[in-house]
PDB file of C-alpha atoms in Angstrom:
ATOM      1  CA  GLN A 289       2.493   7.909  17.684  1.00 92.00           C
ATOM      2  CA  VAL A 290       1.303   7.094  14.193  1.00 95.00           C
ATOM      3  CA  GLN A 291      -0.880   4.026  13.814  1.00 97.00           C
ATOM      4  CA  LEU A 292      -2.176   2.410  10.633  1.00 98.00           C
ATOM      5  CA  HIS A 293      -5.114   0.074  10.172  1.00 97.00           C
ATOM      6  CA  GLU A 294      -5.968  -1.855   7.001  1.00 97.00           C
ATOM      7  CA  GLN A 295      -9.540  -2.732   6.076  1.00 96.00           C
ATOM      8  CA  GLY A 296     -10.956  -4.664   3.180  1.00 93.00           C
ATOM      9  CA  PRO A 297     -12.676  -7.860   2.069  1.00 91.00           C
ATOM     10  CA  GLY A 298     -11.023 -11.083   3.065  1.00 92.00           C
ATOM     11  CA  LEU A 299     -12.144 -12.850  -0.110  1.00 97.00           C
ATOM     12  CA  VAL A 300     -12.067 -11.601  -3.692  1.00 97.00           C
ATOM     13  CA  THR A 301     -13.254 -13.418  -6.804  1.00 97.00           C
ATOM     14  CA  PRO A 302     -10.725 -13.911  -9.634  1.00 97.00           C
ATOM     15  CA  SER A 303     -10.797 -11.199 -12.328  1.00 97.00           C
ATOM     16  CA  GLN A 304     -12.362  -8.717  -9.914  1.00 97.00           C
ATOM     17  CA  THR A 305     -10.759  -5.679  -8.245  1.00 97.00           C
ATOM     18  CA  LEU A 306      -9.254  -5.870  -4.773  1.00 98.00           C
ATOM     19  CA  SER A 307      -9.842  -2.689  -2.770  1.00 98.00           C
ATOM     20  CA  LEU A 308      -8.206  -1.913   0.563  1.00 98.00           C
ATOM     21  CA  THR A 309      -8.247   1.146   2.808  1.00 98.00           C
ATOM     22  CA  CYS A 310      -5.600   2.219   5.299  1.00 98.00           C
ATOM     23  CA  THR A 311      -6.759   4.577   8.049  1.00 98.00           C
ATOM     24  CA  VAL A 312      -4.037   6.659   9.676  1.00 97.00           C
ATOM     25  CA  SER A 313      -4.246   7.986  13.222  1.00 96.00           C
ATOM     26  CA  GLY A 314      -1.745   9.998  15.229  1.00 95.00           C
ATOM     27  CA  GLY A 315      -0.401  11.646  12.095  1.00 92.00           C
ATOM     28  CA  ILE A 316      -1.525  13.451   8.964  1.00 94.00           C
ATOM     29  CA  ILE A 317      -0.980  11.881   5.561  1.00 94.00           C
ATOM     30  CA  THR A 318      -0.134  15.277   4.017  1.00 92.00           C
ATOM     31  CA  SER A 319       2.673  15.914   6.511  1.00 88.00           C
ATOM     32  CA  ASP A 320       5.885  16.861   4.767  1.00 83.00           C
ATOM     33  CA  TYR A 321       8.192  14.051   3.660  1.00 86.00           C
ATOM     34  CA  TYR A 322       5.970  11.171   4.769  1.00 92.00           C
ATOM     35  CA  TYR A 323       5.328   8.440   2.268  1.00 96.00           C
ATOM     36  CA  TRP A 324       2.513   5.905   2.575  1.00 97.00           C
ATOM     37  CA  HIS A 325       3.174   2.443   1.201  1.00 98.00           C
ATOM     38  CA  TRP A 326       1.367  -0.752   0.301  1.00 98.00           C
ATOM     39  CA  ILE A 327       3.298  -4.003   0.732  1.00 98.00           C
ATOM     40  CA  ARG A 328       2.155  -7.611   0.509  1.00 98.00           C
ATOM     41  CA  GLN A 329       3.425 -11.039   1.485  1.00 98.00           C
ATOM     42  CA  PRO A 330       2.131 -14.097  -0.362  1.00 97.00           C
ATOM     43  CA  PRO A 331       2.092 -17.374   1.591  1.00 97.00           C
ATOM     44  CA  GLY A 332       5.577 -18.829   1.881  1.00 96.00           C
ATOM     45  CA  LYS A 333       7.197 -15.861   0.123  1.00 97.00           C
ATOM     46  CA  GLY A 334       8.920 -12.629   1.048  1.00 97.00           C
ATOM     47  CA  LEU A 335       7.607  -9.105   1.245  1.00 97.00           C
ATOM     48  CA  GLU A 336       6.727  -7.405  -2.039  1.00 97.00           C
ATOM     49  CA  TRP A 337       6.557  -3.635  -2.264  1.00 96.00           C
ATOM     50  CA  MET A 338       3.554  -2.566  -4.369  1.00 97.00           C
ATOM     51  CA  GLY A 339       3.598   1.206  -4.425  1.00 97.00           C
ATOM     52  CA  VAL A 340       3.489   4.442  -2.471  1.00 97.00           C
ATOM     53  CA  ILE A 341       1.675   7.745  -2.300  1.00 97.00           C
ATOM     54  CA  ALA A 342       3.716  10.724  -1.186  1.00 96.00           C
ATOM     55  CA  PHE A 343       2.696  13.569   1.124  1.00 95.00           C
ATOM     56  CA  SER A 344       2.276  15.603  -2.055  1.00 94.00           C
ATOM     57  CA  GLY A 345      -0.118  13.077  -3.577  1.00 95.00           C
ATOM     58  CA  THR A 346       2.378  11.795  -6.144  1.00 95.00           C
ATOM     59  CA  THR A 347       2.293   8.046  -6.643  1.00 96.00           C
ATOM     60  CA  TYR A 348       4.989   5.527  -7.525  1.00 95.00           C
ATOM     61  CA  TYR A 349       4.416   1.879  -8.369  1.00 96.00           C
ATOM     62  CA  SER A 350       6.334  -1.350  -8.621  1.00 94.00           C
ATOM     63  CA  PRO A 351       7.024  -1.902 -12.320  1.00 93.00           C
ATOM     64  CA  SER A 352       5.712  -5.467 -12.092  1.00 95.00           C
ATOM     65  CA  LEU A 353       2.329  -4.312 -10.740  1.00 96.00           C
ATOM     66  CA  LYS A 354       2.002  -0.852 -12.253  1.00 96.00           C
ATOM     67  CA  SER A 355      -0.476  -1.850 -14.959  1.00 96.00           C
ATOM     68  CA  ARG A 356      -2.938  -3.245 -12.370  1.00 97.00           C
ATOM     69  CA  THR A 357      -2.403  -0.979  -9.347  1.00 98.00           C
ATOM     70  CA  SER A 358      -3.849   2.343  -8.273  1.00 98.00           C
ATOM     71  CA  ILE A 359      -3.129   4.142  -5.015  1.00 98.00           C
ATOM     72  CA  ALA A 360      -5.167   7.159  -3.960  1.00 98.00           C
ATOM     73  CA  ARG A 361      -5.968   9.133  -0.829  1.00 97.00           C
ATOM     74  CA  ASP A 362      -8.849  10.841   0.952  1.00 97.00           C
ATOM     75  CA  THR A 363      -7.334  13.655   2.957  1.00 96.00           C
ATOM     76  CA  SER A 364     -10.659  14.477   4.638  1.00 96.00           C
ATOM     77  CA  LYS A 365     -10.634  11.004   6.205  1.00 97.00           C
ATOM     78  CA  ASN A 366      -6.844  10.741   6.566  1.00 97.00           C
ATOM     79  CA  GLN A 367      -6.942   7.511   4.566  1.00 97.00           C
ATOM     80  CA  PHE A 368      -5.165   6.081   1.571  1.00 98.00           C
ATOM     81  CA  THR A 369      -6.370   3.254  -0.607  1.00 98.00           C
ATOM     82  CA  LEU A 370      -5.165   0.444  -2.832  1.00 98.00           C
ATOM     83  CA  GLN A 371      -6.919  -0.966  -5.852  1.00 98.00           C
ATOM     84  CA  LEU A 372      -5.503  -4.052  -7.568  1.00 98.00           C
ATOM     85  CA  MET A 373      -7.351  -4.973 -10.724  1.00 98.00           C
ATOM     86  CA  SER A 374      -7.867  -8.284 -12.506  1.00 97.00           C
ATOM     87  CA  VAL A 375      -6.765 -10.359  -9.536  1.00 97.00           C
ATOM     88  CA  THR A 376      -5.757 -14.008  -9.744  1.00 97.00           C
ATOM     89  CA  PRO A 377      -5.078 -16.591  -7.005  1.00 97.00           C
ATOM     90  CA  GLU A 378      -1.428 -15.475  -7.165  1.00 97.00           C
ATOM     91  CA  ASP A 379      -2.552 -12.202  -5.562  1.00 98.00           C
ATOM     92  CA  THR A 380      -3.499 -14.061  -2.384  1.00 98.00           C
ATOM     93  CA  ALA A 381      -1.408 -12.496   0.374  1.00 98.00           C
ATOM     94  CA  VAL A 382      -1.322 -10.576   3.612  1.00 98.00           C
ATOM     95  CA  TYR A 383      -1.527  -6.918   2.628  1.00 98.00           C
ATOM     96  CA  TYR A 384       0.127  -4.229   4.755  1.00 98.00           C
ATOM     97  CA  CYS A 385       0.071  -0.468   4.728  1.00 98.00           C
ATOM     98  CA  ALA A 386       3.096   1.321   6.127  1.00 98.00           C
ATOM     99  CA  LYS A 387       4.592   4.747   6.689  1.00 97.00           C
ATOM    100  CA  GLY A 388       8.113   5.489   5.635  1.00 95.00           C
ATOM    101  CA  TYR A 389      10.205   7.152   2.995  1.00 94.00           C
ATOM    102  CA  TYR A 390      10.865   6.865  -0.720  1.00 93.00           C
ATOM    103  CA  TYR A 391      13.876   8.301  -2.420  1.00 91.00           C
ATOM    104  CA  CYS A 392      15.459   8.177  -5.826  1.00 88.00           C
ATOM    105  CA  SER A 393      18.975   8.822  -6.993  1.00 90.00           C
ATOM    106  CA  SER A 394      20.831   8.439 -10.217  1.00 90.00           C
ATOM    107  CA  THR A 395      21.241   4.737  -9.456  1.00 91.00           C
ATOM    108  CA  GLY A 396      17.580   4.017  -8.782  1.00 88.00           C
ATOM    109  CA  CYS A 397      14.853   4.295  -6.165  1.00 89.00           C
ATOM    110  CA  SER A 398      14.537   2.706  -2.740  1.00 91.00           C
ATOM    111  CA  ASN A 399      12.257   2.855   0.249  1.00 92.00           C
ATOM    112  CA  SER A 400      12.149   2.328   3.980  1.00 93.00           C
ATOM    113  CA  PHE A 401       9.385   1.719   6.482  1.00 96.00           C
ATOM    114  CA  ASP A 402       9.113   2.744  10.127  1.00 95.00           C
ATOM    115  CA  THR A 403       5.490   2.061  11.020  1.00 97.00           C
ATOM    116  CA  TRP A 404       3.284  -0.828   9.861  1.00 98.00           C
ATOM    117  CA  GLY A 405      -0.339  -1.764  10.060  1.00 98.00           C
ATOM    118  CA  GLN A 406      -1.229  -5.182  11.456  1.00 97.00           C
ATOM    119  CA  GLY A 407      -1.890  -6.581   7.980  1.00 97.00           C
ATOM    120  CA  THR A 408      -5.021  -8.037   6.456  1.00 97.00           C
ATOM    121  CA  GLN A 409      -5.373 -11.413   4.753  1.00 97.00           C
ATOM    122  CA  VAL A 410      -6.834 -11.331   1.261  1.00 98.00           C
ATOM    123  CA  THR A 411      -7.650 -14.584  -0.522  1.00 98.00           C
ATOM    124  CA  VAL A 412      -8.454 -14.679  -4.214  1.00 97.00           C
ATOM    125  CA  SER A 413     -10.675 -17.640  -4.933  1.00 96.00           C
ATOM    126  CA  SER A 414     -13.894 -18.543  -6.660  1.00 93.00           C
TER     127      SER A 414
END
């Protein structure tokens, strides 16, 4: 079955760029109709969807984070990545990568997740 594993620095300095990598095993990130998401959960708060990269390579972002977020992929390594720029302490969270779906209709877009990584804690602090 598909497994996901997040990697990245546990501590990031304010104003710098947070970079995370999700390595996928048991599946191929270019497989038709799979979408690869980044989600985070700040301490004491709910899950926040950040963005997704589709099997085609197309990306979609949360409007609230779009100006600071970039999601990319390395198909040779079967990995996808997250960059979050100009971080502040409010970006402190557990960051997850996940596999699922993303679909849009005339009423808006929504997503679902069926496989998650274990999550990685990122703290933004000087």
